[in-house]
Amino acid sequence: MPRPFDVSRRDILKTALGAMFLAPLLRHREVQAQTIVPRRLVLAFTPDSHPPEWWPTGSGSTFQLQEPLADFRGLEKDMLFLRRLDHAWTVDNHHEAGMAQLFTGARFSDNSSRHANGPSLDQILLKNSDLRGGTPIASIHLCVADRGGADKRHIISYSGPGQPMTHTADPARAFSTIFGGVSFDGAGSTSTPDPMSDAVAAAKRSADQRILQINTGELKTIQRFLGQAERQKLELHVESLFELQQRIAGMGGGTSEPVGGACERVDTSGYNNSTNNATTITRWAQIQADLIANAFTCDRTRVADYHFSFSGGHHEGLLGFGQSWHDNVAHVSRTNDSVRVDGESMTTRQAFITFDRFWASHIAYLAKKLASIREGNGTMLDNTIILWGVESGTNHNHSPRDMQYLVVGGKNLGVNVGQYINNTTAQSANKLLTSVMNALGHAATGIGIEPNCGPLPGFLA
């Protein structure tokens, strides 16, 4: 027999009181929401693999970086190494299989295009979480030392099965796309208003009005008649209502105020599209990294894909080595043959380290730039996860074993940074992708061909 005042949560929610039951909590959460900083994601790729020296020495929080990652020194507390991660499948020499599943966990969509048969985690997050936050651009895709294009060896992000997200190589073109309509004189955006803006504004005002209709006298009355269980149920409903308001508030265009640092025009001068000149590649990478950082600062987007070269890239002549870095260094690095790099004789192992550090330095540049921007309770890097991967296992082993992923940033998202975790047993790399999605607001249980693999132990602090 029901109690005299045992009412269902549905009945309560049909009244104004239902929406207002936990008004004090609601207003507290609204104040918190005003100070919450954006969450962000960068997927990064560099070609081939890394030498064994890419892994740190030591373990846990006392690891030490070696030469390939020397440019990351000073960011140790922001880095998470997770060793013994394996891809779920392979074919041929893993160059193409590794690219397809690097951030999707999926197989090929077909054996002709060899594109991934599913979306990458960045695009999954954009569809299944509030990561975008109302920004005008869902995601940006920039490349360096590559021409772009949709070939399987040049793609790491997919919107769906066989649907590659291609890159923009030219920084000037990228700038125009990302910052079109933005004035950098303090006047904010000058873009044409979205035709849906009036409807969006009306919906927001309606949601605000309902939330602000608080009757504290009625609130106190109904609180006396509800048991603990009913109160907890109503709390969940009111929290859901608040989240709905936040989503409505985020509809339409992006914010016009910077969320951290200064929203400034990026200098795109000095760009040269040579894929074999270290000096011009370095400038190219700097511009693209600056574009990503400023897109975040101006809140134009919160998701980026930062891509270098391509799977199995050769780069003859780069760093003064006249032959293919892929064929004549990476492939034979374990033999310690003698080669000449920029007139200096060295072993292929040392040459591999030199080549690897060159690419790593550009990822470090972006990470340090984000770390230099104060934002909320920390830095922009604390609120951003950079997930960097390569398509082949340690020491160019042409296998899906011991894949080298590095997580940089995300401290404020719960990432267990400042650690080198050498797993005692092999783990699926798809668990790492799942954990990243979880940290960024999507309660995924898996990805790709492992929809229920679960998260990776040790990823969260």
Short mmCIF file of C-alpha atoms in Angstrom, two decimals:
data_model
loop_
_atom_site.label_atom_id
_atom_site.label_comp_id
_atom_site.label_asym_id
_atom_site.label_seq_id
_atom_site.Cartn_x
_atom_site.Cartn_y
_atom_site.Cartn_z
CA MET A 1 0.00 0.00 0.00
CA PRO A 2 1.52 3.34 -0.99
CA ARG A 3 2.32 5.93 1.62
CA PRO A 4 0.08 9.05 1.74
CA PHE A 5 2.73 11.19 0.13
CA ASP A 6 4.52 8.55 -1.94
CA VAL A 7 4.57 10.23 -5.37
CA SER A 8 6.36 9.11 -8.48
CA ARG A 9 9.22 11.11 -9.90
CA ARG A 10 7.26 11.43 -13.14
CA ASP A 11 4.37 13.03 -11.27
CA ILE A 12 6.71 15.43 -9.51
CA LEU A 13 8.38 16.42 -12.76
CA LYS A 14 5.01 17.33 -14.26
CA THR A 15 4.91 20.22 -11.79
CA ALA A 16 7.04 23.31 -11.47
CA LEU A 17 8.20 21.91 -8.16
CA GLY A 18 9.68 18.89 -9.89
CA ALA A 19 12.10 20.99 -11.85
CA MET A 20 12.86 23.16 -8.86
CA PHE A 21 13.20 20.55 -6.14
CA LEU A 22 16.94 20.80 -5.79
CA ALA A 23 17.21 24.45 -6.71
CA PRO A 24 20.06 25.19 -4.25
CA LEU A 25 22.11 22.35 -5.75
CA LEU A 26 21.19 23.51 -9.23
CA ARG A 27 22.37 27.05 -8.64
CA HIS A 28 25.59 25.72 -7.09
CA ARG A 29 26.23 23.60 -10.17
CA GLU A 30 25.43 26.53 -12.43
CA VAL A 31 28.06 28.63 -10.67
CA GLN A 32 30.51 25.76 -11.07
CA ALA A 33 29.67 25.46 -14.76
CA GLN A 34 30.59 29.08 -15.33
CA THR A 35 34.15 28.32 -14.22
CA ILE A 36 34.53 24.93 -15.95
CA VAL A 37 37.14 25.12 -18.71
CA PRO A 38 36.84 23.21 -21.99
CA ARG A 39 38.14 19.69 -22.43
CA ARG A 40 40.14 19.04 -25.56
CA LEU A 41 41.74 16.28 -27.61
CA VAL A 42 44.68 16.15 -30.02
CA LEU A 43 45.43 13.00 -32.00
CA ALA A 44 49.05 13.07 -33.16
CA PHE A 45 50.93 10.81 -35.56
CA THR A 46 54.56 10.52 -36.65
CA PRO A 47 55.79 7.93 -39.17
CA ASP A 48 57.02 4.36 -38.76
CA SER A 49 57.90 3.57 -35.14
CA HIS A 50 60.33 4.53 -32.40
CA PRO A 51 63.65 2.92 -31.38
CA PRO A 52 63.77 1.13 -28.00
CA GLU A 53 65.40 4.23 -26.50
CA TRP A 54 62.08 6.04 -26.95
CA TRP A 55 60.91 4.25 -23.81
CA PRO A 56 62.16 5.88 -20.60
CA THR A 57 64.50 4.28 -18.13
CA GLY A 58 63.31 3.66 -14.59
CA SER A 59 59.66 3.08 -13.75
CA GLY A 60 56.64 4.60 -12.08
CA SER A 61 57.07 8.27 -11.26
CA THR A 62 60.87 8.11 -11.28
CA PHE A 63 61.36 7.51 -15.00
CA GLN A 64 63.97 9.38 -17.02
CA LEU A 65 63.58 10.41 -20.64
CA GLN A 66 66.18 9.29 -23.17
CA GLU A 67 67.48 11.05 -26.30
CA PRO A 68 64.49 10.50 -28.64
CA LEU A 69 62.27 12.45 -26.22
CA ALA A 70 64.87 14.91 -24.97
CA ASP A 71 62.75 17.85 -26.15
CA PHE A 72 59.99 16.78 -23.75
CA ARG A 73 62.22 17.36 -20.72
CA GLY A 74 60.39 19.57 -18.26
CA LEU A 75 57.06 17.89 -19.11
CA GLU A 76 57.69 14.60 -17.33
CA LYS A 77 54.90 15.31 -14.84
CA ASP A 78 52.50 15.62 -17.81
CA MET A 79 53.43 12.35 -19.54
CA LEU A 80 51.94 8.87 -19.26
CA PHE A 81 53.79 5.92 -20.81
CA LEU A 82 51.85 2.66 -21.06
CA ARG A 83 53.99 -0.21 -22.31
CA ARG A 84 52.99 -3.58 -23.78
CA LEU A 85 49.94 -2.40 -25.68
CA ASP A 86 49.08 -4.55 -28.70
CA HIS A 87 46.90 -3.93 -31.71
CA ALA A 88 44.11 -6.46 -32.13
CA TRP A 89 44.97 -7.68 -35.64
CA THR A 90 47.48 -7.34 -38.46
CA VAL A 91 48.10 -8.08 -42.12
CA ASP A 92 51.20 -7.78 -44.32
CA ASN A 93 53.86 -5.59 -42.65
CA HIS A 94 51.40 -3.75 -40.38
CA HIS A 95 52.02 -0.36 -42.00
CA GLU A 96 48.47 -0.23 -43.32
CA ALA A 97 46.80 -2.34 -40.65
CA GLY A 98 48.46 -0.19 -38.02
CA MET A 99 47.21 3.02 -39.59
CA ALA A 100 43.66 1.75 -39.93
CA GLN A 101 43.32 0.77 -36.27
CA LEU A 102 45.64 3.34 -34.67
CA PHE A 103 42.75 5.46 -33.34
CA THR A 104 39.74 3.43 -34.52
CA GLY A 105 40.43 -0.10 -33.29
CA ALA A 106 38.72 -1.23 -36.50
CA ARG A 107 39.54 -3.53 -39.40
CA PHE A 108 39.68 -2.47 -43.05
CA SER A 109 36.43 -1.36 -44.62
CA ASP A 110 37.55 -3.21 -47.74
CA ASN A 111 40.78 -4.68 -49.04
CA SER A 112 41.07 -2.16 -51.84
CA SER A 113 41.03 1.22 -50.09
CA ARG A 114 42.14 -0.30 -46.79
CA HIS A 115 40.48 2.51 -44.93
CA ALA A 116 39.23 1.86 -41.41
CA ASN A 117 35.84 0.25 -41.03
CA GLY A 118 34.65 2.63 -38.34
CA PRO A 119 35.05 6.08 -36.81
CA SER A 120 38.09 7.19 -34.86
CA LEU A 121 37.72 8.12 -31.22
CA ASP A 122 37.76 11.87 -31.90
CA GLN A 123 34.72 11.62 -34.15
CA ILE A 124 33.01 9.20 -31.76
CA LEU A 125 33.42 11.75 -28.99
CA LEU A 126 31.98 14.53 -31.11
CA LYS A 127 28.83 12.46 -31.64
CA ASN A 128 28.49 10.96 -28.17
CA SER A 129 29.66 13.61 -25.72
CA ASP A 130 29.56 17.35 -25.15
CA LEU A 131 33.24 17.69 -26.09
CA ARG A 132 32.48 20.12 -28.91
CA GLY A 133 30.73 22.48 -26.51
CA GLY A 134 29.07 24.60 -29.19
CA THR A 135 32.30 25.58 -30.94
CA PRO A 136 31.83 26.52 -34.61
CA ILE A 137 34.23 23.87 -35.96
CA ALA A 138 33.86 20.25 -34.90
CA SER A 139 37.49 19.28 -35.56
CA ILE A 140 40.55 20.41 -37.47
CA HIS A 141 42.97 18.16 -39.37
CA LEU A 142 46.44 19.53 -40.11
CA CYS A 143 49.49 17.81 -41.58
CA VAL A 144 53.20 18.54 -41.88
CA ALA A 145 55.75 17.07 -44.30
CA ASP A 146 52.87 15.57 -46.25
CA ARG A 147 50.61 16.68 -49.08
CA GLY A 148 47.39 15.50 -47.46
CA GLY A 149 44.99 13.37 -49.46
CA ALA A 150 42.86 10.37 -48.59
CA ASP A 151 45.28 7.49 -49.19
CA LYS A 152 45.17 4.87 -46.43
CA ARG A 153 48.72 5.61 -45.28
CA HIS A 154 47.96 9.29 -44.73
CA ILE A 155 44.80 9.05 -42.59
CA ILE A 156 44.34 8.65 -38.84
CA SER A 157 40.86 10.13 -38.34
CA TYR A 158 37.62 8.69 -39.72
CA SER A 159 34.05 9.96 -39.46
CA GLY A 160 32.69 6.48 -40.21
CA PRO A 161 33.40 3.26 -42.15
CA GLY A 162 35.58 4.11 -45.14
CA GLN A 163 35.13 7.86 -44.50
CA PRO A 164 38.59 9.43 -44.05
CA MET A 165 39.05 12.90 -42.59
CA THR A 166 41.65 14.46 -44.89
CA HIS A 167 44.30 16.95 -43.78
CA THR A 168 45.07 20.53 -44.68
CA ALA A 169 48.75 20.97 -45.48
CA ASP A 170 48.83 24.70 -46.29
CA PRO A 171 48.80 26.77 -43.06
CA ALA A 172 47.35 29.84 -44.82
CA ARG A 173 44.43 27.80 -46.06
CA ALA A 174 43.99 26.26 -42.62
CA PHE A 175 44.02 29.71 -41.02
CA SER A 176 41.32 30.92 -43.38
CA THR A 177 39.14 27.91 -42.62
CA ILE A 178 39.60 27.99 -38.86
CA PHE A 179 39.43 31.74 -38.26
CA GLY A 180 37.15 32.87 -41.08
CA GLY A 181 35.00 35.75 -39.82
CA VAL A 182 37.06 36.32 -36.69
CA SER A 183 38.37 39.82 -35.97
CA PHE A 184 41.57 40.01 -33.96
CA ASP A 185 41.11 43.66 -33.00
CA GLY A 186 38.98 42.84 -29.97
CA ALA A 187 35.69 43.16 -31.83
CA GLY A 188 35.03 39.43 -31.80
CA SER A 189 33.49 37.50 -34.64
CA THR A 190 32.23 39.31 -37.72
CA SER A 191 30.71 36.26 -39.34
CA THR A 192 27.17 36.23 -40.67
CA PRO A 193 24.69 35.15 -37.97
CA ASP A 194 23.46 31.59 -38.11
CA PRO A 195 19.86 31.56 -39.39
CA MET A 196 19.05 29.22 -36.52
CA SER A 197 20.44 31.63 -33.92
CA ASP A 198 17.05 33.15 -33.06
CA ALA A 199 15.50 29.74 -32.45
CA VAL A 200 18.52 28.66 -30.41
CA ALA A 201 18.36 31.82 -28.31
CA ALA A 202 14.65 31.33 -27.72
CA ALA A 203 15.20 27.74 -26.58
CA LYS A 204 17.96 28.87 -24.24
CA ARG A 205 15.79 31.62 -22.75
CA SER A 206 12.99 29.12 -22.20
CA ALA A 207 15.31 26.72 -20.39
CA ASP A 208 16.76 29.53 -18.29
CA GLN A 209 13.30 30.73 -17.37
CA ARG A 210 12.19 27.31 -16.17
CA ILE A 211 15.31 26.88 -14.06
CA LEU A 212 15.01 30.31 -12.50
CA GLN A 213 11.38 29.77 -11.46
CA ILE A 214 12.22 28.86 -7.88
CA ASN A 215 9.61 28.88 -5.13
CA THR A 216 11.51 28.21 -1.93
CA GLY A 217 8.33 27.97 0.17
CA GLU A 218 6.94 25.14 -1.97
CA LEU A 219 10.39 23.56 -2.05
CA LYS A 220 10.46 23.31 1.74
CA THR A 221 6.94 21.88 1.76
CA ILE A 222 7.61 19.08 -0.69
CA GLN A 223 10.93 18.18 0.93
CA ARG A 224 9.04 17.13 4.08
CA PHE A 225 7.01 14.56 2.17
CA LEU A 226 9.75 12.80 0.25
CA GLY A 227 11.94 10.00 1.50
CA GLN A 228 15.64 9.67 0.81
CA ALA A 229 15.13 7.45 -2.24
CA GLU A 230 12.74 9.94 -3.88
CA ARG A 231 15.10 12.80 -3.15
CA GLN A 232 17.98 10.94 -4.83
CA LYS A 233 15.84 10.20 -7.88
CA LEU A 234 14.79 13.81 -8.17
CA GLU A 235 18.37 14.94 -7.78
CA LEU A 236 19.33 12.87 -10.82
CA HIS A 237 16.45 14.31 -12.82
CA VAL A 238 17.26 17.88 -11.89
CA GLU A 239 20.90 17.32 -12.74
CA SER A 240 19.77 16.00 -16.12
CA LEU A 241 17.66 19.11 -16.60
CA PHE A 242 20.67 21.25 -15.83
CA GLU A 243 22.81 19.34 -18.32
CA LEU A 244 20.08 19.87 -20.91
CA GLN A 245 20.19 23.58 -20.25
CA GLN A 246 23.98 23.55 -20.69
CA ARG A 247 23.65 21.71 -24.02
CA ILE A 248 21.03 24.19 -25.27
CA ALA A 249 23.23 27.06 -24.14
CA GLY A 250 26.07 25.58 -26.18
CA MET A 251 24.09 25.30 -29.42
CA GLY A 252 24.94 27.56 -32.33
CA GLY A 253 28.24 29.36 -32.80
CA GLY A 254 31.31 29.22 -30.61
CA THR A 255 32.25 31.62 -27.88
CA SER A 256 33.61 35.02 -28.85
CA GLU A 257 35.80 35.38 -25.77
CA PRO A 258 39.11 33.54 -25.37
CA VAL A 259 39.07 30.77 -22.79
CA GLY A 260 42.77 30.99 -21.95
CA GLY A 261 45.67 33.12 -23.09
CA ALA A 262 45.19 35.65 -25.87
CA CYS A 263 43.23 35.06 -29.06
CA GLU A 264 45.70 36.38 -31.60
CA ARG A 265 46.38 36.17 -35.31
CA VAL A 266 48.80 33.36 -36.18
CA ASP A 267 51.83 34.24 -38.30
CA THR A 268 51.74 31.82 -41.24
CA SER A 269 54.75 33.29 -43.05
CA GLY A 270 57.77 31.17 -43.91
CA TYR A 271 55.80 28.12 -45.04
CA ASN A 272 57.47 25.85 -47.59
CA ASN A 273 55.98 22.51 -48.56
CA SER A 274 59.26 20.60 -48.89
CA THR A 275 59.02 17.19 -47.26
CA ASN A 276 62.79 16.67 -47.10
CA ASN A 277 64.15 19.93 -45.67
CA ALA A 278 64.47 19.89 -41.89
CA THR A 279 64.52 23.69 -41.57
CA THR A 280 61.36 24.30 -43.56
CA ILE A 281 59.58 21.32 -42.00
CA THR A 282 60.34 22.74 -38.56
CA ARG A 283 58.80 26.10 -39.52
CA TRP A 284 55.82 24.32 -41.10
CA ALA A 285 55.28 22.32 -37.90
CA GLN A 286 55.55 25.43 -35.73
CA ILE A 287 52.86 27.22 -37.72
CA GLN A 288 50.47 24.25 -37.63
CA ALA A 289 51.01 23.84 -33.87
CA ASP A 290 50.38 27.56 -33.36
CA LEU A 291 47.15 27.22 -35.34
CA ILE A 292 46.00 24.38 -33.09
CA ALA A 293 46.86 26.25 -29.91
CA ASN A 294 45.17 29.42 -31.09
CA ALA A 295 42.10 27.54 -32.29
CA PHE A 296 41.83 26.23 -28.74
CA THR A 297 42.51 29.64 -27.20
CA CYS A 298 39.87 31.30 -29.36
CA ASP A 299 37.54 28.32 -28.72
CA ARG A 300 37.05 27.73 -32.43
CA THR A 301 37.37 24.00 -31.89
CA ARG A 302 38.34 21.55 -29.16
CA VAL A 303 39.45 18.62 -31.31
CA ALA A 304 42.52 18.45 -33.54
CA ASP A 305 44.39 15.90 -35.64
CA TYR A 306 48.12 16.70 -35.97
CA HIS A 307 49.74 14.45 -38.58
CA PHE A 308 53.37 14.15 -39.76
CA SER A 309 54.51 12.45 -42.97
CA PHE A 310 52.78 9.12 -43.64
CA SER A 311 53.04 5.45 -42.81
CA GLY A 312 56.38 4.24 -44.15
CA GLY A 313 57.52 7.75 -45.14
CA HIS A 314 60.95 7.82 -46.82
CA HIS A 315 62.13 11.47 -46.73
CA GLU A 316 65.32 11.06 -48.75
CA GLY A 317 67.70 13.90 -47.96
CA LEU A 318 66.14 14.86 -44.65
CA LEU A 319 68.74 15.77 -42.00
CA GLY A 320 71.50 15.27 -44.52
CA PHE A 321 70.80 11.57 -45.16
CA GLY A 322 70.60 11.04 -48.90
CA GLN A 323 68.79 7.70 -48.85
CA SER A 324 65.41 6.51 -47.60
CA TRP A 325 65.11 6.85 -43.83
CA HIS A 326 62.51 4.10 -43.88
CA ASP A 327 64.41 1.56 -45.97
CA ASN A 328 68.00 2.28 -44.99
CA VAL A 329 67.69 3.25 -41.33
CA ALA A 330 64.45 2.09 -39.70
CA HIS A 331 64.51 -1.30 -41.41
CA VAL A 332 68.09 -2.07 -40.39
CA SER A 333 68.41 -0.15 -37.14
CA ARG A 334 69.00 -3.33 -35.14
CA THR A 335 72.07 -4.22 -37.15
CA ASN A 336 74.07 -1.12 -36.19
CA ASP A 337 75.37 -0.69 -39.73
CA SER A 338 77.40 2.44 -40.37
CA VAL A 339 75.73 5.31 -42.25
CA ARG A 340 76.54 8.96 -42.83
CA VAL A 341 74.10 11.63 -41.69
CA ASP A 342 74.94 15.22 -42.62
CA GLY A 343 78.55 14.22 -43.16
CA GLU A 344 78.88 12.42 -39.82
CA SER A 345 79.40 8.68 -39.53
CA MET A 346 77.09 6.91 -37.08
CA THR A 347 75.37 3.58 -36.54
CA THR A 348 71.90 3.03 -37.94
CA ARG A 349 70.65 2.86 -34.36
CA GLN A 350 71.94 6.37 -33.63
CA ALA A 351 70.59 7.56 -36.97
CA PHE A 352 67.16 6.14 -36.05
CA ILE A 353 67.32 8.03 -32.74
CA THR A 354 68.23 11.23 -34.58
CA PHE A 355 65.38 10.79 -37.05
CA ASP A 356 62.93 9.97 -34.26
CA ARG A 357 63.90 12.96 -32.13
CA PHE A 358 63.31 15.25 -35.10
CA TRP A 359 59.63 14.27 -35.30
CA ALA A 360 59.20 14.12 -31.53
CA SER A 361 60.48 17.67 -31.12
CA HIS A 362 57.47 18.99 -33.01
CA ILE A 363 54.99 17.19 -30.76
CA ALA A 364 56.93 18.55 -27.78
CA TYR A 365 56.63 22.08 -29.18
CA LEU A 366 52.82 21.83 -29.20
CA ALA A 367 52.71 20.26 -25.73
CA LYS A 368 54.93 22.98 -24.25
CA LYS A 369 52.91 25.70 -25.93
CA LEU A 370 49.69 24.37 -24.36
CA ALA A 371 51.49 24.03 -21.02
CA SER A 372 52.47 27.71 -21.19
CA ILE A 373 48.84 28.89 -21.33
CA ARG A 374 47.25 29.36 -17.92
CA GLU A 375 43.68 28.19 -17.81
CA GLY A 376 41.36 27.54 -14.90
CA ASN A 377 43.07 25.55 -12.18
CA GLY A 378 46.21 24.82 -14.18
CA THR A 379 47.18 25.05 -17.84
CA MET A 380 45.59 24.36 -21.18
CA LEU A 381 47.62 21.14 -21.33
CA ASP A 382 46.02 20.01 -18.05
CA ASN A 383 42.65 20.23 -19.81
CA THR A 384 43.84 18.63 -23.06
CA ILE A 385 44.74 15.04 -23.89
CA ILE A 386 47.39 14.64 -26.58
CA LEU A 387 47.36 11.04 -27.76
CA TRP A 388 50.41 10.34 -29.93
CA GLY A 389 50.81 7.10 -31.83
CA VAL A 390 52.79 5.39 -34.60
CA GLU A 391 51.75 2.58 -36.92
CA SER A 392 54.35 -0.08 -36.10
CA GLY A 393 55.61 -1.67 -32.90
CA THR A 394 58.82 -0.85 -31.04
CA ASN A 395 61.97 -0.75 -33.18
CA HIS A 396 60.04 -0.97 -36.43
CA ASN A 397 59.14 -4.59 -35.75
CA HIS A 398 56.42 -4.68 -38.45
CA SER A 399 54.06 -6.28 -35.97
CA PRO A 400 51.10 -5.21 -33.82
CA ARG A 401 53.06 -5.91 -30.64
CA ASP A 402 54.39 -3.36 -28.15
CA MET A 403 52.80 -0.38 -29.84
CA GLN A 404 54.20 2.96 -28.76
CA TYR A 405 51.46 5.33 -27.65
CA LEU A 406 52.19 8.34 -25.47
CA VAL A 407 49.61 10.33 -23.52
CA VAL A 408 50.55 13.93 -22.76
CA GLY A 409 48.36 16.20 -20.63
CA GLY A 410 44.92 15.66 -19.19
CA LYS A 411 45.79 16.04 -15.51
CA ASN A 412 42.52 17.87 -14.81
CA LEU A 413 40.66 15.12 -16.67
CA GLY A 414 41.91 12.47 -14.27
CA VAL A 415 44.75 11.08 -16.39
CA ASN A 416 47.48 9.38 -14.36
CA VAL A 417 50.26 11.58 -15.71
CA GLY A 418 53.85 11.53 -14.52
CA GLN A 419 54.04 7.73 -14.80
CA TYR A 420 55.78 5.00 -16.79
CA ILE A 421 53.67 1.86 -16.46
CA ASN A 422 55.29 -1.25 -17.90
CA ASN A 423 52.43 -3.74 -17.93
CA THR A 424 53.41 -7.25 -16.86
CA THR A 425 51.01 -8.75 -19.41
CA ALA A 426 50.05 -7.44 -22.82
CA GLN A 427 46.96 -5.24 -23.00
CA SER A 428 44.81 -4.26 -25.96
CA ALA A 429 45.53 -0.80 -27.33
CA ASN A 430 41.77 -0.46 -27.72
CA LYS A 431 41.54 -0.25 -23.93
CA LEU A 432 43.63 2.90 -24.09
CA LEU A 433 41.34 4.42 -26.73
CA THR A 434 38.35 3.53 -24.56
CA SER A 435 39.94 5.16 -21.52
CA VAL A 436 40.57 8.38 -23.45
CA MET A 437 36.92 8.49 -24.48
CA ASN A 438 35.85 7.89 -20.89
CA ALA A 439 38.05 10.74 -19.63
CA LEU A 440 36.53 13.07 -22.22
CA GLY A 441 32.92 12.38 -21.33
CA HIS A 442 31.79 9.32 -23.29
CA ALA A 443 30.95 6.21 -21.26
CA ALA A 444 32.21 3.86 -23.98
CA THR A 445 32.82 0.20 -23.13
CA GLY A 446 35.12 -0.39 -26.09
CA ILE A 447 35.88 0.59 -29.67
CA GLY A 448 36.20 -0.96 -33.12
CA ILE A 449 36.31 -4.73 -33.19
CA GLU A 450 36.46 -4.84 -29.39
CA PRO A 451 33.23 -3.09 -28.33
CA ASN A 452 33.47 -4.49 -24.80
CA CYS A 453 37.20 -4.47 -24.10
CA GLY A 454 36.76 -1.99 -21.23
CA PRO A 455 39.18 0.73 -20.09
CA LEU A 456 42.90 0.35 -19.48
CA PRO A 457 44.05 -0.18 -15.89
CA GLY A 458 46.43 2.55 -14.77
CA PHE A 459 45.14 5.23 -17.14
CA LEU A 460 43.26 7.16 -14.47
CA ALA A 461 44.95 8.53 -11.38
#
